[in-house]
CSV table of C-alpha atoms and ligand atoms in Angstrom, one decimal:
chain,number,residue,atom,x,y,z
A,1,MET,CA,-4.0,8.6,23.9
A,2,ASN,CA,-6.9,8.3,21.5
A,3,ASP,CA,-8.4,11.2,19.5
A,4,GLY,CA,-11.7,11.5,21.3
A,5,TYR,CA,-13.9,8.9,19.6
A,6,ARG,CA,-15.8,6.7,22.0
A,7,THR,CA,-15.9,3.8,19.5
A,8,THR,CA,-13.1,3.1,17.1
A,9,ALA,CA,-12.0,0.2,14.8
A,10,ARG,CA,-9.7,-2.6,15.6
A,11,ILE,CA,-7.9,-5.0,13.2
A,12,ALA,CA,-9.6,-8.3,14.0
A,13,GLY,CA,-7.9,-10.3,11.3
A,14,LEU,CA,-5.2,-10.0,8.5
A,15,GLY,CA,-4.5,-11.9,5.3
A,16,ARG,CA,-2.3,-11.7,2.2
A,17,PHE,CA,-1.9,-13.3,-1.1
A,18,LEU,CA,1.1,-13.2,-3.4
A,19,PRO,CA,1.4,-14.4,-7.0
A,20,GLU,CA,3.8,-17.4,-7.3
A,21,LYS,CA,6.0,-16.0,-10.0
A,22,ILE,CA,9.2,-14.3,-8.8
A,23,VAL,CA,11.2,-11.9,-11.0
A,24,THR,CA,14.7,-11.2,-9.6
A,25,ASN,CA,17.0,-8.3,-10.4
A,26,HIS,CA,19.1,-10.7,-12.4
A,27,ASP,CA,16.0,-11.5,-14.5
A,28,LEU,CA,15.6,-7.8,-15.2
A,29,GLU,CA,19.3,-7.5,-16.2
A,30,LYS,CA,18.4,-9.6,-19.2
A,31,ILE,CA,15.6,-7.3,-20.5
A,32,VAL,CA,16.7,-3.8,-19.6
A,33,ASP,CA,20.0,-1.9,-19.1
A,34,THR,CA,20.2,-2.2,-15.3
A,35,SER,CA,22.1,-4.3,-12.7
A,36,ASP,CA,21.4,-6.1,-9.5
A,37,GLU,CA,24.0,-3.7,-7.9
A,38,TRP,CA,22.1,-0.6,-9.0
A,39,ILE,CA,18.7,-1.8,-8.0
A,40,THR,CA,19.9,-3.1,-4.6
A,41,SER,CA,21.9,0.0,-3.7
A,42,ARG,CA,19.3,2.5,-4.9
A,43,THR,CA,16.1,0.8,-3.8
A,44,GLY,CA,16.9,-2.3,-1.6
A,45,ILE,CA,14.7,-4.4,-3.9
A,46,LYS,CA,16.0,-7.9,-4.7
A,47,GLU,CA,12.9,-9.5,-6.2
A,48,ARG,CA,9.2,-9.0,-6.8
A,49,ARG,CA,6.1,-11.1,-7.5
A,50,VAL,CA,4.4,-10.9,-10.8
A,51,VAL,CA,0.9,-12.1,-11.8
A,52,ALA,CA,0.8,-15.0,-14.2
A,53,GLU,CA,-0.7,-15.0,-17.6
A,54,GLY,CA,-4.5,-15.2,-17.2
A,55,GLU,CA,-4.3,-14.0,-13.6
A,56,GLY,CA,-5.8,-10.6,-12.6
A,57,LEU,CA,-6.5,-8.4,-9.6
A,58,LEU,CA,-9.6,-10.3,-8.7
A,59,ASP,CA,-7.6,-13.5,-8.0
A,60,LEU,CA,-5.4,-11.6,-5.5
A,61,VAL,CA,-8.3,-9.7,-3.9
A,62,VAL,CA,-10.4,-12.9,-3.3
A,63,ARG,CA,-7.6,-14.9,-1.8
A,64,ALA,CA,-6.3,-12.1,0.5
A,65,GLY,CA,-9.9,-11.2,1.6
A,66,LYS,CA,-10.7,-14.9,2.5
A,67,ALA,CA,-7.5,-15.2,4.5
A,68,ALA,CA,-8.4,-12.1,6.6
A,69,LEU,CA,-11.9,-13.4,7.2
A,70,ASP,CA,-10.4,-16.8,8.3
A,71,ASP,CA,-7.9,-15.0,10.6
A,72,ALA,CA,-10.7,-13.0,12.2
A,73,GLY,CA,-13.0,-16.0,12.5
A,74,VAL,CA,-15.8,-13.9,10.9
A,75,GLU,CA,-18.5,-15.3,8.6
A,76,ALA,CA,-18.5,-13.7,5.2
A,77,GLU,CA,-22.3,-13.0,5.5
A,78,ALA,CA,-21.5,-10.7,8.6
A,79,VAL,CA,-19.4,-8.3,6.5
A,80,ASP,CA,-21.4,-5.1,5.9
A,81,LEU,CA,-18.9,-3.1,3.9
A,82,LEU,CA,-16.1,-4.2,1.5
A,83,ILE,CA,-13.6,-1.6,0.3
A,84,VAL,CA,-10.9,-2.5,-2.3
A,85,ALA,CA,-8.1,0.0,-2.4
A,86,THR,CA,-6.4,-0.2,-5.8
A,87,ALA,CA,-5.0,1.8,-8.7
A,88,THR,CA,-5.0,-1.3,-11.0
A,89,PRO,CA,-8.6,-2.7,-10.9
A,90,GLU,CA,-9.8,-5.9,-12.5
A,91,GLN,CA,-11.6,-3.8,-15.2
A,92,PRO,CA,-12.9,-0.2,-15.4
A,93,ILE,CA,-16.6,-1.1,-14.8
A,94,PRO,CA,-17.8,-2.3,-12.4
A,95,ALA,CA,-15.7,-1.9,-9.2
A,96,THR,CA,-13.4,-4.8,-8.4
A,97,SER,CA,-15.0,-5.0,-5.0
A,98,ALA,CA,-18.4,-5.7,-6.6
A,99,ILE,CA,-17.0,-8.4,-8.9
A,100,ALA,CA,-15.3,-10.0,-5.9
A,101,GLN,CA,-18.4,-9.9,-3.7
A,102,PRO,CA,-19.9,-13.3,-4.7
A,103,GLN,CA,-16.6,-15.1,-4.7
A,104,LEU,CA,-15.8,-13.7,-1.2
A,105,GLY,CA,-19.4,-14.5,-0.1
A,106,VAL,CA,-19.8,-11.1,1.5
A,107,VAL,CA,-23.4,-11.0,0.1
A,108,ASN,CA,-24.6,-8.4,2.6
A,109,ALA,CA,-21.8,-6.0,2.0
A,110,ALA,CA,-22.0,-2.7,0.1
A,111,CYS,CA,-18.9,-2.6,-2.1
A,112,PHE,CA,-16.8,0.1,-3.5
A,113,ASP,CA,-13.3,0.7,-4.7
A,114,LEU,CA,-11.1,3.5,-3.3
A,115,SER,CA,-8.4,5.2,-5.5
A,116,ALA,CA,-5.6,6.8,-3.6
A,117,ALA,CA,-2.6,4.9,-5.1
A,118,CYS,CA,-0.1,3.7,-2.5
A,119,SER,CA,-2.0,5.4,0.3
A,120,GLY,CA,-5.2,3.5,-0.6
A,121,PHE,CA,-5.1,1.1,2.3
A,122,THR,CA,-4.4,3.8,4.9
A,123,TYR,CA,-7.2,6.0,3.3
A,124,SER,CA,-9.5,3.0,3.5
A,125,LEU,CA,-8.7,2.4,7.1
A,126,ASN,CA,-9.8,6.0,7.8
A,127,VAL,CA,-13.0,5.6,5.9
A,128,ALA,CA,-13.7,2.3,7.7
A,129,ARG,CA,-13.0,3.8,11.0
A,130,GLN,CA,-15.6,6.5,10.5
A,131,PHE,CA,-18.3,4.0,9.5
A,132,ILE,CA,-17.5,1.9,12.6
A,133,ALA,CA,-17.3,4.9,14.9
A,134,THR,CA,-20.8,6.1,13.8
A,135,GLY,CA,-22.3,2.6,14.2
A,136,ALA,CA,-23.1,2.4,10.5
A,137,ALA,CA,-21.0,-0.8,10.0
A,138,HIS,CA,-19.7,-3.6,12.3
A,139,ASN,CA,-17.6,-5.7,10.1
A,140,ILE,CA,-15.6,-4.0,7.3
A,141,LEU,CA,-13.3,-5.9,5.0
A,142,VAL,CA,-10.5,-3.6,3.6
A,143,ILE,CA,-8.3,-5.1,0.9
A,144,GLY,CA,-5.3,-3.3,-0.7
A,145,ALA,CA,-4.4,-5.0,-3.9
A,146,GLU,CA,-2.4,-4.2,-7.1
A,147,CYS,CA,-1.3,-5.7,-10.4
A,148,LEU,CA,1.2,-2.9,-11.1
A,149,THR,CA,3.3,-5.1,-13.4
A,150,ARG,CA,0.4,-5.0,-15.9
A,151,TYR,CA,1.0,-1.2,-16.2
A,152,THR,CA,4.8,-1.4,-16.2
A,153,ASP,CA,6.8,-0.3,-19.2
A,154,TRP,CA,9.4,-3.1,-19.3
A,155,SER,CA,11.6,-1.0,-21.5
A,156,ASP,CA,11.8,1.9,-18.9
A,157,ARG,CA,14.5,1.0,-16.4
A,158,LYS,CA,13.5,4.0,-14.2
A,159,THR,CA,10.2,2.3,-13.3
A,160,CYS,CA,10.2,-1.3,-14.3
A,161,VAL,CA,12.6,-2.4,-11.5
A,162,LEU,CA,10.4,-0.9,-8.8
A,163,PHE,CA,7.0,-2.5,-8.9
A,164,GLY,CA,5.4,-5.8,-7.9
A,165,ASP,CA,2.0,-7.4,-7.5
A,166,GLY,CA,0.2,-8.6,-4.4
A,167,ALA,CA,-2.7,-8.2,-2.0
A,168,GLY,CA,-3.2,-7.7,1.7
A,169,ALA,CA,-6.5,-7.5,3.7
A,170,ALA,CA,-7.8,-6.5,7.1
A,171,LEU,CA,-11.1,-7.2,8.8
A,172,LEU,CA,-12.1,-4.3,11.0
A,173,GLN,CA,-14.5,-4.4,14.0
A,174,PRO,CA,-15.7,-2.0,16.7
A,175,ALA,CA,-13.5,-1.5,19.7
A,176,ASP,CA,-13.5,0.7,22.8
A,177,ALA,CA,-11.4,3.9,22.7
A,178,GLY,CA,-7.8,2.9,23.8
A,179,GLU,CA,-7.5,-0.1,21.5
A,180,GLY,CA,-7.4,-0.4,17.7
A,181,ILE,CA,-7.0,2.8,15.7
A,182,LEU,CA,-6.1,5.6,18.2
A,183,HIS,CA,-5.3,8.3,15.7
A,184,ILE,CA,-5.5,8.4,11.9
A,185,ASP,CA,-5.1,11.2,9.4
A,186,TRP,CA,-4.6,11.8,5.7
A,187,ARG,CA,-3.3,14.5,3.3
A,188,THR,CA,-3.5,15.2,-0.5
A,189,ASP,CA,-1.4,17.6,-2.6
A,190,GLY,CA,-2.9,17.6,-6.1
A,191,THR,CA,-0.5,20.3,-7.3
A,192,LEU,CA,2.0,17.5,-7.5
A,193,ALA,CA,-0.3,15.1,-9.4
A,194,ASP,CA,2.1,14.6,-12.3
A,195,PHE,CA,4.9,13.2,-10.0
A,196,ILE,CA,3.3,9.7,-10.3
A,197,SER,CA,0.8,9.2,-13.1
A,198,MET,CA,-0.6,7.0,-15.8
A,199,PRO,CA,-2.3,9.5,-18.1
A,200,GLY,CA,-3.7,6.9,-20.5
A,201,GLY,CA,-6.6,4.5,-20.0
A,202,GLY,CA,-9.1,7.1,-18.7
A,203,SER,CA,-11.7,9.4,-20.3
A,204,ARG,CA,-9.2,11.9,-21.8
A,205,PHE,CA,-7.1,9.2,-23.4
A,206,PRO,CA,-9.3,6.1,-23.4
A,207,PRO,CA,-7.6,2.7,-23.5
A,208,ASN,CA,-9.1,2.1,-27.0
A,209,SER,CA,-7.6,5.3,-28.5
A,210,ARG,CA,-4.6,5.1,-30.8
A,211,GLU,CA,-3.1,8.2,-29.2
A,212,SER,CA,-3.1,6.5,-25.8
A,213,ILE,CA,-1.2,3.5,-27.1
A,214,ASP,CA,1.1,5.4,-29.6
A,215,GLN,CA,2.3,7.8,-26.9
A,216,GLY,CA,2.8,5.1,-24.3
A,217,PHE,CA,0.2,6.6,-21.9
A,218,PRO,CA,-1.1,3.4,-20.3
A,219,PHE,CA,2.2,2.9,-18.3
A,220,ILE,CA,3.1,4.2,-14.9
A,221,LYS,CA,5.4,7.2,-15.0
A,222,MET,CA,7.2,8.7,-12.0
A,223,ARG,CA,9.4,11.6,-11.3
A,224,GLY,CA,11.4,9.4,-8.9
A,225,ASN,CA,13.9,11.8,-7.4
A,226,GLU,CA,11.4,14.6,-6.7
A,227,THR,CA,8.9,12.1,-5.3
A,228,PHE,CA,11.6,10.6,-3.0
A,229,LYS,CA,12.1,14.0,-1.3
A,230,VAL,CA,8.4,14.7,-0.8
A,231,ALA,CA,7.8,11.1,0.4
A,232,VAL,CA,10.4,11.4,3.2
A,233,ARG,CA,9.2,14.8,4.4
A,234,ALA,CA,5.5,14.0,4.2
A,235,MET,CA,5.5,10.6,6.0
A,236,THR,CA,7.8,11.9,8.7
A,237,GLU,CA,5.9,15.1,9.4
A,238,LEU,CA,2.4,13.5,9.5
A,239,SER,CA,3.7,10.6,11.6
A,240,LEU,CA,5.4,12.8,14.2
A,241,ASP,CA,2.3,15.0,14.3
A,242,LEU,CA,0.1,12.0,15.1
A,243,LEU,CA,2.5,10.9,17.9
A,244,LYS,CA,2.5,14.4,19.3
A,245,ARG,CA,-1.3,14.5,19.3
A,246,ALA,CA,-1.3,11.1,21.1
A,247,GLY,CA,1.3,12.2,23.6
A,248,VAL,CA,3.5,9.2,22.5
A,249,GLN,CA,7.3,9.3,22.1
A,250,PRO,CA,8.8,7.7,19.0
A,251,ALA,CA,10.7,5.3,21.4
A,252,ASP,CA,7.3,4.0,22.7
A,253,LEU,CA,6.4,2.5,19.3
A,254,ASP,CA,6.8,-1.3,19.1
A,255,LEU,CA,6.7,-1.3,15.3
A,256,PHE,CA,6.7,1.3,12.5
A,257,ILE,CA,5.5,0.1,9.1
A,258,PRO,CA,6.1,2.6,6.4
A,259,HIS,CA,5.0,2.2,2.7
A,260,GLN,CA,7.4,-0.2,1.1
A,261,ALA,CA,8.7,1.8,-1.9
A,262,ASN,CA,12.4,2.1,-1.4
A,263,GLN,CA,14.7,1.0,1.4
A,264,ARG,CA,16.4,4.4,1.4
A,265,ILE,CA,13.1,6.2,2.0
A,266,ILE,CA,12.2,3.7,4.8
A,267,GLN,CA,15.5,4.3,6.5
A,268,ALA,CA,15.4,8.1,6.0
A,269,VAL,CA,11.9,8.3,7.6
A,270,GLY,CA,12.9,6.1,10.5
A,271,LYS,CA,16.0,8.1,11.1
A,272,ARG,CA,14.2,11.5,11.0
A,273,MET,CA,11.6,10.1,13.4
A,274,GLY,CA,14.4,9.1,15.8
A,275,LEU,CA,13.5,5.4,15.6
A,276,SER,CA,15.9,2.5,16.0
A,277,GLY,CA,16.5,0.0,13.2
A,278,GLU,CA,14.5,-2.7,15.2
A,279,GLN,CA,11.4,-0.5,15.3
A,280,VAL,CA,11.2,-0.1,11.5
A,281,TYR,CA,9.8,-2.9,9.4
A,282,SER,CA,10.9,-3.6,5.8
A,283,ASN,CA,10.2,-6.3,3.3
A,284,VAL,CA,10.8,-4.2,0.2
A,285,HIS,CA,13.7,-6.5,-0.7
A,286,GLN,CA,11.2,-9.4,-1.2
A,287,PHE,CA,8.2,-7.7,-2.9
A,288,GLY,CA,9.2,-4.3,-4.3
A,289,ASN,CA,6.6,-1.5,-4.3
A,290,THR,CA,3.1,-3.0,-4.3
A,291,SER,CA,1.3,0.3,-3.8
A,292,ALA,CA,-2.0,-0.1,-1.8
A,293,ALA,CA,-1.0,-3.7,-0.9
A,294,SER,CA,2.3,-2.8,0.7
A,295,ILE,CA,1.2,-2.0,4.2
A,296,PRO,CA,-1.3,-4.9,4.8
A,297,MET,CA,1.2,-7.3,3.3
A,298,ALA,CA,3.9,-5.9,5.6
A,299,MET,CA,1.6,-6.3,8.6
A,300,VAL,CA,1.1,-10.0,7.8
A,301,GLY,CA,4.8,-10.5,7.4
A,302,ALA,CA,5.5,-8.7,10.7
A,303,VAL,CA,3.0,-11.0,12.5
A,304,GLU,CA,4.5,-14.1,10.9
A,305,GLU,CA,8.0,-13.1,11.8
A,306,GLY,CA,7.0,-12.4,15.4
A,307,ARG,CA,7.7,-8.7,15.1
A,308,LEU,CA,4.1,-7.6,15.6
A,309,LYS,CA,2.0,-9.0,18.5
A,310,ARG,CA,-1.4,-8.3,19.9
A,311,GLY,CA,-1.3,-5.2,22.2
A,312,ASP,CA,1.7,-3.7,20.4
A,313,LEU,CA,1.8,0.0,19.6
A,314,LEU,CA,2.0,0.2,15.9
A,315,MET,CA,2.3,3.0,13.5
A,316,LEU,CA,1.6,2.8,9.7
A,317,THR,CA,2.4,5.5,7.2
A,318,ALA,CA,1.8,5.5,3.4
A,319,PHE,CA,2.7,7.8,0.5
A,320,GLY,CA,1.9,7.7,-3.2
A,321,GLY,CA,0.3,9.1,-6.3
A,322,GLY,CA,-2.0,12.1,-5.9
A,323,LEU,CA,0.2,13.0,-4.2
A,324,THR,CA,-1.5,11.4,-1.1
A,325,TRP,CA,-0.3,10.3,2.2
A,326,GLY,CA,-1.6,9.0,5.5
A,327,SER,CA,-0.6,7.7,8.9
A,328,ALA,CA,-2.3,5.7,11.6
A,329,LEU,CA,-1.4,5.0,15.2
A,330,ILE,CA,-2.9,1.6,16.3
A,331,ARG,CA,-3.0,-0.4,19.5
A,332,PHE,CA,-2.9,-3.7,17.6
B,401,UT7,O1,5.1,4.4,-4.2
B,401,UT7,C1,5.0,5.8,-4.4
B,401,UT7,C2,6.1,6.5,-3.9
B,401,UT7,N1,7.3,6.2,-4.7
B,401,UT7,C3,8.4,6.5,-4.2
B,401,UT7,O2,8.5,7.1,-3.2
B,401,UT7,C4,9.6,6.3,-5.1
B,401,UT7,C5,10.5,7.5,-4.9
B,401,UT7,N2,11.7,7.4,-5.7
B,401,UT7,C6,12.7,6.5,-5.7
B,401,UT7,O3,12.6,5.5,-5.0
B,401,UT7,C7,14.0,6.8,-6.4
B,401,UT7,O4,14.0,8.1,-6.8
B,401,UT7,C8,14.3,5.8,-7.6
B,401,UT7,C9,14.6,4.4,-7.1
B,401,UT7,C10,13.1,5.8,-8.5
B,401,UT7,C11,15.5,6.3,-8.4
B,401,UT7,O5,16.6,6.5,-7.6
B,401,UT7,P1,17.5,7.8,-7.6
B,401,UT7,O6,18.6,7.6,-6.7
B,401,UT7,O7,16.5,8.9,-7.4
B,401,UT7,O8,18.1,7.8,-9.1
B,401,UT7,P2,17.8,8.9,-10.3
B,401,UT7,O9,16.4,8.8,-10.8
B,401,UT7,O10,18.3,10.2,-9.8
B,401,UT7,O11,18.8,8.3,-11.3
B,401,UT7,C12,20.2,8.3,-11.1
B,401,UT7,C13,20.9,7.6,-12.3
B,401,UT7,C14,20.4,8.2,-13.7
B,401,UT7,O12,21.5,8.2,-14.6
B,401,UT7,P3,22.3,9.6,-14.9
B,401,UT7,O13,21.2,10.5,-15.4
B,401,UT7,O14,22.8,10.0,-13.5
B,401,UT7,O15,23.3,9.2,-15.8
B,401,UT7,C15,19.5,7.1,-14.2
B,401,UT7,O16,19.4,7.1,-15.6
B,401,UT7,O17,20.6,6.2,-12.4
B,401,UT7,C16,20.1,5.9,-13.7
B,401,UT7,N3,19.1,4.8,-13.5
B,401,UT7,C17,19.4,3.5,-13.6
B,401,UT7,N4,20.5,2.9,-13.8
B,401,UT7,C18,20.5,1.5,-13.8
B,401,UT7,C19,17.8,4.9,-13.3
B,401,UT7,N5,17.2,3.7,-13.2
B,401,UT7,C20,18.2,2.8,-13.4
B,401,UT7,C21,18.2,1.4,-13.4
B,401,UT7,N6,19.4,0.8,-13.6
B,401,UT7,N7,17.1,0.7,-13.1
């Protein structure tokens, strides 16, 4: 069932952290021309978490990371690699992972951030798996975290109803073939880079430039309808391809966790893959789209709700800016 690696990576622990503040659809009705009815029927989202004044990505990263270390029962000093997947870092320089290192106590870890938008956690799992498979690392902490609401244009109803903040983390350790990550793969299509973008805040339109602010560049923009169609097709095709390579039937999956962007996308992917409603996990109603945090946050939720147990056959699939996508088949 596995893809030929003798050593792979298993998820030894999970953790998540959510900001306390909840913003409901009714709250949004007061600031933008929208309705609970529209948001619910088009996205499935009912509420989302939003970072408080003075809070930043670092706070979410550190708490989620510590929770995953506790869950795995691993000492922070034993971690040899820390990867933070995010599109909304604490600050441009240095990497959020480096800033978080002392607070997490992962003093022996090399630290870097990975930028693949909503696919960031799945991409990081693939990177971590390679380091573990080659024996270069033994304990890797992967954290997917976002403060998307800091880059949300609260006057744009097409995007402001979609996003939320949060963080999820996984501690990865070596495992024999047959457990842990069985198959994992990723894709990028840069010809569609402008489907989801934030043009301002980089080197072309730096955050300190008047042009960047005047033209509203430092906000997330999305061609929602076109993105929707590619998302459904891309996640379905790659996931079915992995199942085929593994010789696994969709019905054999205990749980399927797709990126939590839109309930209609989640349902469409599940249906096209031939999965039953019980096989497909969703918490988008609670948290909205938290990009790189969405999948690890969902895994924690699934464990807490008793829907994901040790030994289960789990599939993850993510899709986001880049455009990027990735899927993983895991014996949990
Ligand atoms: O995380 C990365 C991946 N992201 C995704 O995969 C997201 C993909 N896209 C989507 O989830 C959906 O396309 C959206 C939820 C963003 C939009 O849903 P849609 O069914 O594609 O709606 P639409 O953009 O085609 O808009 C339909 C109508 C428009 O009005 P007109 O032009 O038909 O008069 C919009 O102006 O709905 C209007 N609209 C709204 N109305 C009330 C758009 N946003 C809102 C709103 N409240 N918040």
